[in-house]
mmCIF file of C-alpha atoms in Angstrom:
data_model
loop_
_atom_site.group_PDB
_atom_site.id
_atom_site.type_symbol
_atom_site.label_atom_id
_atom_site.label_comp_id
_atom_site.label_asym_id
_atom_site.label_seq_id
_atom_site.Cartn_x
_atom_site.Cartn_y
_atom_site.Cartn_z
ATOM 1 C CA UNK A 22 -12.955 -9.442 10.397
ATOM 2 C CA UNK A 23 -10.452 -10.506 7.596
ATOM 3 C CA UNK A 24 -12.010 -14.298 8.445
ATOM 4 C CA UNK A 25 -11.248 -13.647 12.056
ATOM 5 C CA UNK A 26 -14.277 -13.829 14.674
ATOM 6 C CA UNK A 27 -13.511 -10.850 16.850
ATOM 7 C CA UNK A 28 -16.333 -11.452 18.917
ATOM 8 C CA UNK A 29 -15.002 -12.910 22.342
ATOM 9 C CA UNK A 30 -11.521 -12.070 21.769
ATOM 10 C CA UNK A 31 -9.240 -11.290 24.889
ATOM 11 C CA UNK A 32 -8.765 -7.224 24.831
ATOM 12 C CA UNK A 33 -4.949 -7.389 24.312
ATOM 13 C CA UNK A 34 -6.077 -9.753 21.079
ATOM 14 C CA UNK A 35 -8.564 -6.723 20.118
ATOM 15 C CA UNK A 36 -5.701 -4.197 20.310
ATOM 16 C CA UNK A 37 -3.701 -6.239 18.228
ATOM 17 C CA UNK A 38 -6.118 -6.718 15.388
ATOM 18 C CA UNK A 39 -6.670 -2.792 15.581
ATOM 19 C CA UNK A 40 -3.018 -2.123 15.155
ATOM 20 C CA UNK A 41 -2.336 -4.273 12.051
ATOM 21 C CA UNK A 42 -6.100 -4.692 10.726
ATOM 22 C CA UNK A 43 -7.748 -1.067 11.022
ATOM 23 C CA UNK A 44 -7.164 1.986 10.525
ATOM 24 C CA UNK A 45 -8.976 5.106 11.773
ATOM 25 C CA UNK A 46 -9.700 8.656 10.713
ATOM 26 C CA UNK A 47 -11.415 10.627 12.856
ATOM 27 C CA UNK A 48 -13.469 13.901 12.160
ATOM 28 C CA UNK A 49 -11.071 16.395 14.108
ATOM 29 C CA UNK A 50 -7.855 14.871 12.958
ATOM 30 C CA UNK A 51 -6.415 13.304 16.945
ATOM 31 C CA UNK A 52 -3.270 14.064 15.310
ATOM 32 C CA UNK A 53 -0.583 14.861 18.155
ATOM 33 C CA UNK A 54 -0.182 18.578 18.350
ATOM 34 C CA UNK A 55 3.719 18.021 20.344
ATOM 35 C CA UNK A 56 4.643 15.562 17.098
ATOM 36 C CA UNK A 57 5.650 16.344 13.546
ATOM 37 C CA UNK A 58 3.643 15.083 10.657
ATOM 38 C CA UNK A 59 6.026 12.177 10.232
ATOM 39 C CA UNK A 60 6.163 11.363 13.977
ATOM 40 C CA UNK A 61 2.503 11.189 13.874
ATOM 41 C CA UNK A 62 2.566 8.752 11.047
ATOM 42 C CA UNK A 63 5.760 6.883 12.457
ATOM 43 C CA UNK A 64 4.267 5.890 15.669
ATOM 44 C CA UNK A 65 1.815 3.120 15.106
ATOM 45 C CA UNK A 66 4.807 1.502 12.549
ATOM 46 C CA UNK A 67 6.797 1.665 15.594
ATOM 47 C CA UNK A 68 4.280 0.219 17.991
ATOM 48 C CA UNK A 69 3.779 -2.657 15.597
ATOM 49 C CA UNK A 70 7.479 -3.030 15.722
ATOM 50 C CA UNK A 71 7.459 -4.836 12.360
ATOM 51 C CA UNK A 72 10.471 -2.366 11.162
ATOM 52 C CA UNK A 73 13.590 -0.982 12.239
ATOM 53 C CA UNK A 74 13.260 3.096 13.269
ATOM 54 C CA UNK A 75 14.977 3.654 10.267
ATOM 55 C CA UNK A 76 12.651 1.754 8.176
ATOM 56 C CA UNK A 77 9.456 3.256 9.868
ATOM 57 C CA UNK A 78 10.861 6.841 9.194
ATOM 58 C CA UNK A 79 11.257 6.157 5.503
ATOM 59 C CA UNK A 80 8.011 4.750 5.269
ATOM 60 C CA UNK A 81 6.450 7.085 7.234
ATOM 61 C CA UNK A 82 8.090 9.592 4.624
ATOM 62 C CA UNK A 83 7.006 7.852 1.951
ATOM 63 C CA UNK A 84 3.165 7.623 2.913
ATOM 64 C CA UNK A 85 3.218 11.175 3.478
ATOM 65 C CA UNK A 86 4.699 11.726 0.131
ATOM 66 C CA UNK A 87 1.476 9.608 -1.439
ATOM 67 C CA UNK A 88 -1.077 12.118 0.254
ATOM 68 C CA UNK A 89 0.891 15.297 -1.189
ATOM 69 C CA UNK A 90 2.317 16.563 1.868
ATOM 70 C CA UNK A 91 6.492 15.534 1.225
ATOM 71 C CA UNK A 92 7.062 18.848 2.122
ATOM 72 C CA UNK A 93 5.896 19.357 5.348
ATOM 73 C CA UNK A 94 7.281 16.249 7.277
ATOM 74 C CA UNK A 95 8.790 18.355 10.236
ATOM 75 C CA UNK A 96 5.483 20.566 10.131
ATOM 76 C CA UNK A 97 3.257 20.709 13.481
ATOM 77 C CA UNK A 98 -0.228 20.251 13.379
ATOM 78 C CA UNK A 99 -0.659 23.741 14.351
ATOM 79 C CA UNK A 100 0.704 24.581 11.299
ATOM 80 C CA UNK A 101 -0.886 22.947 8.805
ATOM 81 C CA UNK A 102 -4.358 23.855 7.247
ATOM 82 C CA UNK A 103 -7.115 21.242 8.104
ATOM 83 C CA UNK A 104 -7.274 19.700 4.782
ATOM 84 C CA UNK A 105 -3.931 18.682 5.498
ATOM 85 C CA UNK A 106 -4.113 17.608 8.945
ATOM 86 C CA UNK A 107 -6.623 15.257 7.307
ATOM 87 C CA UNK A 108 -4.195 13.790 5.150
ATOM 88 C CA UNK A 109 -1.696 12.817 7.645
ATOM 89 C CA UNK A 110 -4.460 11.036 9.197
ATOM 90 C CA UNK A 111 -5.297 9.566 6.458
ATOM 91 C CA UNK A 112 -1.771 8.754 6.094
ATOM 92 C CA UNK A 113 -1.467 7.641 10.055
ATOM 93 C CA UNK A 114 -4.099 5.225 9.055
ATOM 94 C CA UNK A 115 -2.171 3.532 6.212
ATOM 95 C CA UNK A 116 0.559 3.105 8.284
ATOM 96 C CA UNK A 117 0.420 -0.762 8.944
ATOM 97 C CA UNK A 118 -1.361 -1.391 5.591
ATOM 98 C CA UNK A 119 -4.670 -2.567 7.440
ATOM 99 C CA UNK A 120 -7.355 -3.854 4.826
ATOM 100 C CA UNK A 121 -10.146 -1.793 6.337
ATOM 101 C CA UNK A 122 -9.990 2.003 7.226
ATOM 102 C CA UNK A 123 -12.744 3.107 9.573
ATOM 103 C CA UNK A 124 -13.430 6.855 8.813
ATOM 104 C CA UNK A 125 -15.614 9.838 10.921
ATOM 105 C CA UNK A 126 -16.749 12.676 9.023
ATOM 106 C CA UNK A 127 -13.118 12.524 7.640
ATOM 107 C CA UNK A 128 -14.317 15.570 5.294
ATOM 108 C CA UNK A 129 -16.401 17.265 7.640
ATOM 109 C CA UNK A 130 -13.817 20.300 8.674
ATOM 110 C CA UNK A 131 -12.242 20.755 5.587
ATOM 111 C CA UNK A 132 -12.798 23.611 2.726
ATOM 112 C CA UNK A 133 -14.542 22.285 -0.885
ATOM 113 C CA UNK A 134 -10.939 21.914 -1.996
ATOM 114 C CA UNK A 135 -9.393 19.513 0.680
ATOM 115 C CA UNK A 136 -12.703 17.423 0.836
ATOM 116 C CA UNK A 137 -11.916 16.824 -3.786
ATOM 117 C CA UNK A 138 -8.377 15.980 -2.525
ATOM 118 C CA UNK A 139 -9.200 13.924 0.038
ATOM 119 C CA UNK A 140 -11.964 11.348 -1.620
ATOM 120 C CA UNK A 141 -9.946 11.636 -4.984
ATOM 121 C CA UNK A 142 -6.978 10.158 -3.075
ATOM 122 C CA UNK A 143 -9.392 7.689 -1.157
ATOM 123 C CA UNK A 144 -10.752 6.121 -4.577
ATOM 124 C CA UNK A 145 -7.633 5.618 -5.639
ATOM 125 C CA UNK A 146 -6.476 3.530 -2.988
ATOM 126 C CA UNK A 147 -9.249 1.476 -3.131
ATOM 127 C CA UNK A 148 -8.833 1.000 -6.892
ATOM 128 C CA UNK A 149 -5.523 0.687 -6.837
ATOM 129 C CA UNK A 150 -4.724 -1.245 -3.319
ATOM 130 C CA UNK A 151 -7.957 -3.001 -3.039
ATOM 131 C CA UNK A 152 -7.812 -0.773 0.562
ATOM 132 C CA UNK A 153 -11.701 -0.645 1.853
ATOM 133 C CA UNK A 154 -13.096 2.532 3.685
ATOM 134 C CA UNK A 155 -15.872 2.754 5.269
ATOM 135 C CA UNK A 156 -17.290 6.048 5.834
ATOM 136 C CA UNK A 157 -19.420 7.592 8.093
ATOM 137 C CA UNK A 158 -20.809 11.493 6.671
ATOM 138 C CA UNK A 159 -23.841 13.172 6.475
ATOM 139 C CA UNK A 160 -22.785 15.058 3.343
ATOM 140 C CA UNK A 161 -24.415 13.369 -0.010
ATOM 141 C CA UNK A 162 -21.609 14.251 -2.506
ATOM 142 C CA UNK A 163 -19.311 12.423 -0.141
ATOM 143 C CA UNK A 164 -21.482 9.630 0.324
ATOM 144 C CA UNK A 165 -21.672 9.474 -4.098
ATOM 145 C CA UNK A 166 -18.342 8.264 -3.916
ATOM 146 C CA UNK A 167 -18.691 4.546 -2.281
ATOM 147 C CA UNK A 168 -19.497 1.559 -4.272
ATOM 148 C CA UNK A 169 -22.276 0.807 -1.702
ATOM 149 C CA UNK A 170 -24.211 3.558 0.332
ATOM 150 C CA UNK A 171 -25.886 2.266 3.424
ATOM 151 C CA UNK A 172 -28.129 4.908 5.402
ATOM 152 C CA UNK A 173 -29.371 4.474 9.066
ATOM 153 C CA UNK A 174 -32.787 5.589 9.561
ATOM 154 C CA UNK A 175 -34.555 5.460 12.871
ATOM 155 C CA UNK A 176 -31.836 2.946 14.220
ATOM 156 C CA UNK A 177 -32.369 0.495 10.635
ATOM 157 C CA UNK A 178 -30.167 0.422 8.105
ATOM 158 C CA UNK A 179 -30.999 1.235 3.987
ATOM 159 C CA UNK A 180 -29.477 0.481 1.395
ATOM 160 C CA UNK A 181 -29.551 2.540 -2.442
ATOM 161 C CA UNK A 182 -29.337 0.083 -5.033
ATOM 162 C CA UNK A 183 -28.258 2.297 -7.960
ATOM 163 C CA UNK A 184 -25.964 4.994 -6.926
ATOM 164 C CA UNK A 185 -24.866 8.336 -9.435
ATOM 165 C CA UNK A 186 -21.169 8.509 -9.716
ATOM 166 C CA UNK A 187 -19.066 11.973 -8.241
ATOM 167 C CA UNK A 188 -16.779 13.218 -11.423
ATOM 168 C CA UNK A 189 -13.320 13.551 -9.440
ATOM 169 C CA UNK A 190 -10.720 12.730 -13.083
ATOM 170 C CA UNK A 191 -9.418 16.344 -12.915
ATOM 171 C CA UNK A 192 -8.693 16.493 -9.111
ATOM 172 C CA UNK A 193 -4.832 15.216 -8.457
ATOM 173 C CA UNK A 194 -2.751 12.939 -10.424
ATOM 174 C CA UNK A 195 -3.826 9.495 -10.029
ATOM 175 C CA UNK A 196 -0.648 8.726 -12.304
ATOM 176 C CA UNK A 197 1.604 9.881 -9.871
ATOM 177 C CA UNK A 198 -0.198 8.483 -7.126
ATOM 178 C CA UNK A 199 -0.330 4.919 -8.588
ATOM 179 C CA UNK A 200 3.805 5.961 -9.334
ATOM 180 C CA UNK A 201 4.298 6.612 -5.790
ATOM 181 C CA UNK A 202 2.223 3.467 -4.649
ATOM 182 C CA UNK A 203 4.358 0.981 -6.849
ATOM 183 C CA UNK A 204 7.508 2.825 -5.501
ATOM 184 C CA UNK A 205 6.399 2.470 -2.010
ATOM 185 C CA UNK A 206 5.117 -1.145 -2.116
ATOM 186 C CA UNK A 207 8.640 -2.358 -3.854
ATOM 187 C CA UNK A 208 10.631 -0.485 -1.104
ATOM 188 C CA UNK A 209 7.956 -2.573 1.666
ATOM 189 C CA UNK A 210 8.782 -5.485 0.399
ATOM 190 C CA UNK A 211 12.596 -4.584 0.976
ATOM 191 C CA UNK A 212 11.936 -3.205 4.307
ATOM 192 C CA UNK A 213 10.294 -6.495 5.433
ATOM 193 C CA UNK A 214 13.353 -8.651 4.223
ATOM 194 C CA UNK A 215 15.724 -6.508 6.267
ATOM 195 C CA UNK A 216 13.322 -6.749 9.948
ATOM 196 C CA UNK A 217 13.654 -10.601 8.916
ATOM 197 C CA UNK A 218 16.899 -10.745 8.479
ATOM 198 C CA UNK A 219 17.985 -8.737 11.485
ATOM 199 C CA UNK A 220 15.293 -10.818 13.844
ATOM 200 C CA UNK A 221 13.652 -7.653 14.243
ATOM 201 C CA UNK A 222 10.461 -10.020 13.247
ATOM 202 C CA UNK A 223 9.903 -14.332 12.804
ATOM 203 C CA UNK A 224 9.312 -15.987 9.730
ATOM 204 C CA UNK A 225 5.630 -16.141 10.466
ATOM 205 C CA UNK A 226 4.587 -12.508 10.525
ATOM 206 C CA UNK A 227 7.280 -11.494 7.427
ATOM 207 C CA UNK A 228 5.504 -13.861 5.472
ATOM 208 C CA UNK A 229 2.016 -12.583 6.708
ATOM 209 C CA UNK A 230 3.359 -9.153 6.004
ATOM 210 C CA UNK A 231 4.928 -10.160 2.669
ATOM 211 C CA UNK A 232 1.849 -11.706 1.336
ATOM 212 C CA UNK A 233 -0.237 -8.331 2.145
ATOM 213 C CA UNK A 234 2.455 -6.423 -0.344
ATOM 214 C CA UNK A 235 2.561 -9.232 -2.714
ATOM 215 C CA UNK A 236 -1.404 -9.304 -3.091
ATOM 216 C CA UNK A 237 -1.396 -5.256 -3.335
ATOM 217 C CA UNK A 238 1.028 -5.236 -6.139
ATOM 218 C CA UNK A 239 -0.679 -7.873 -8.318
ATOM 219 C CA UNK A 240 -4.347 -6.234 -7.495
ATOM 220 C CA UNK A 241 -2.401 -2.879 -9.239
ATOM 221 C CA UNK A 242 -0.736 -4.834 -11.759
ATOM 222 C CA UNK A 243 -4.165 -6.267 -12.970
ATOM 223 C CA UNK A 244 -5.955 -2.989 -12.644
ATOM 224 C CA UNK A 245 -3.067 -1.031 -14.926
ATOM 225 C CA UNK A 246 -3.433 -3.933 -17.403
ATOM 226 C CA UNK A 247 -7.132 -3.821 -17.425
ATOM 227 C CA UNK A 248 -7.114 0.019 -17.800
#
């Protein structure tokens, strides 16, 4: 994983690599129902400990901000509809900027609407951040959105060579989003320099972090250029 083989690691180095390395989605959200939308996306920033709790509120605002929801940061999950529980999971998940996001049915209890939210904002991370998800569905038009679809037959695994492409262009702003994702990435970068500065974190894992950002921005940078 990310060059790393995770096969006879220590637990406590497993944990570790699924804090800053993966993130999760599940099917039924596992948002916590006694935290706000923001706490929920907070809390694995501040179990990295990377940033100060100032910092991971502010970015925790921010990410929500990308998925649409900036206006329901003090909202339950009880009150919030179930496409939008999804997206602060989906949001959750981004939270340490992993490279790979592990997904369940992540639109399996949403309505048509959510579910064109949902993988319209999920192609344009990937296009934008270079952010890789790998999901898990049994619905085909979800499944039409991946670059590679990989079916499991019998305990074997297929693969479809040439794969018909979902139209999602007139489902959210990817303008905006790309807006907010520049935004967000800049203020990172600022974010890291102050945890470094205040010994919050060593010179080590800033630069680790640092080069993360600095690789996202030029992977948009080239993709804007290229069109």
């Amino acid at each position: 994983l990310d060059e790393t083989d995770v096969t006879d690691l220590p637990e406590r180095d497993l944990y570790d690599i699924r804090l800053r390395k993966i993130g999760f989605v599940f099917q039924f959200y596992n948002l916590i129902s006694t935290l706000t939308a923001l706490e929920n996306v907070m809390l694995p920033i501040v179990l990295l400990g990377a940033l100060s709790e100032d910092d991971a509120r502010k970015k925790a605002e921010e990410l929500l901000r990308i998925v649409g929801l900036g206006d329901k940061l003090n909202a339950r999950p009880t009150q919030l509809s179930g496409g939008q529980q999804q997206r602060v999971a989906i949001a959750r998940a981004l939270a340490n900027d992993p490279p790979l996001v592990l997904m369940d049915e992540p639109t399996g209890n949403v309505d048509i609407v959510s579910e064109a939210v949902i993988l319209k904002l999920l192609k344009t991370l990937n296009k934008y951040l270079g952010t890789t998800f790998v999901i898990v569905t049994h619905n085909p038009e979800v499944a039409l959105i991946g670059d590679r679809i990989v079916y499991i037959r019998g305990g074997k695994l297929f693969e479809e060579k040439t794969i018909p492409k979902i139209d999602l262009k007139d489902v959210l702003d990817e303008a905006e989003i790309v807006r907010l994702q520049l935004e967000f990435l800049k203020r990172e970068v600022l974010r890291l320099r102050r945890s470094r500065e205040r010994g919050v974190i060593g010179r080590e894992e800033y630069e680790e972090l640092a080069s993360r950002i600095r690789q996202r921005l030029e992977r948009m940078r080239r993709v804007l250029r290229e069109g």
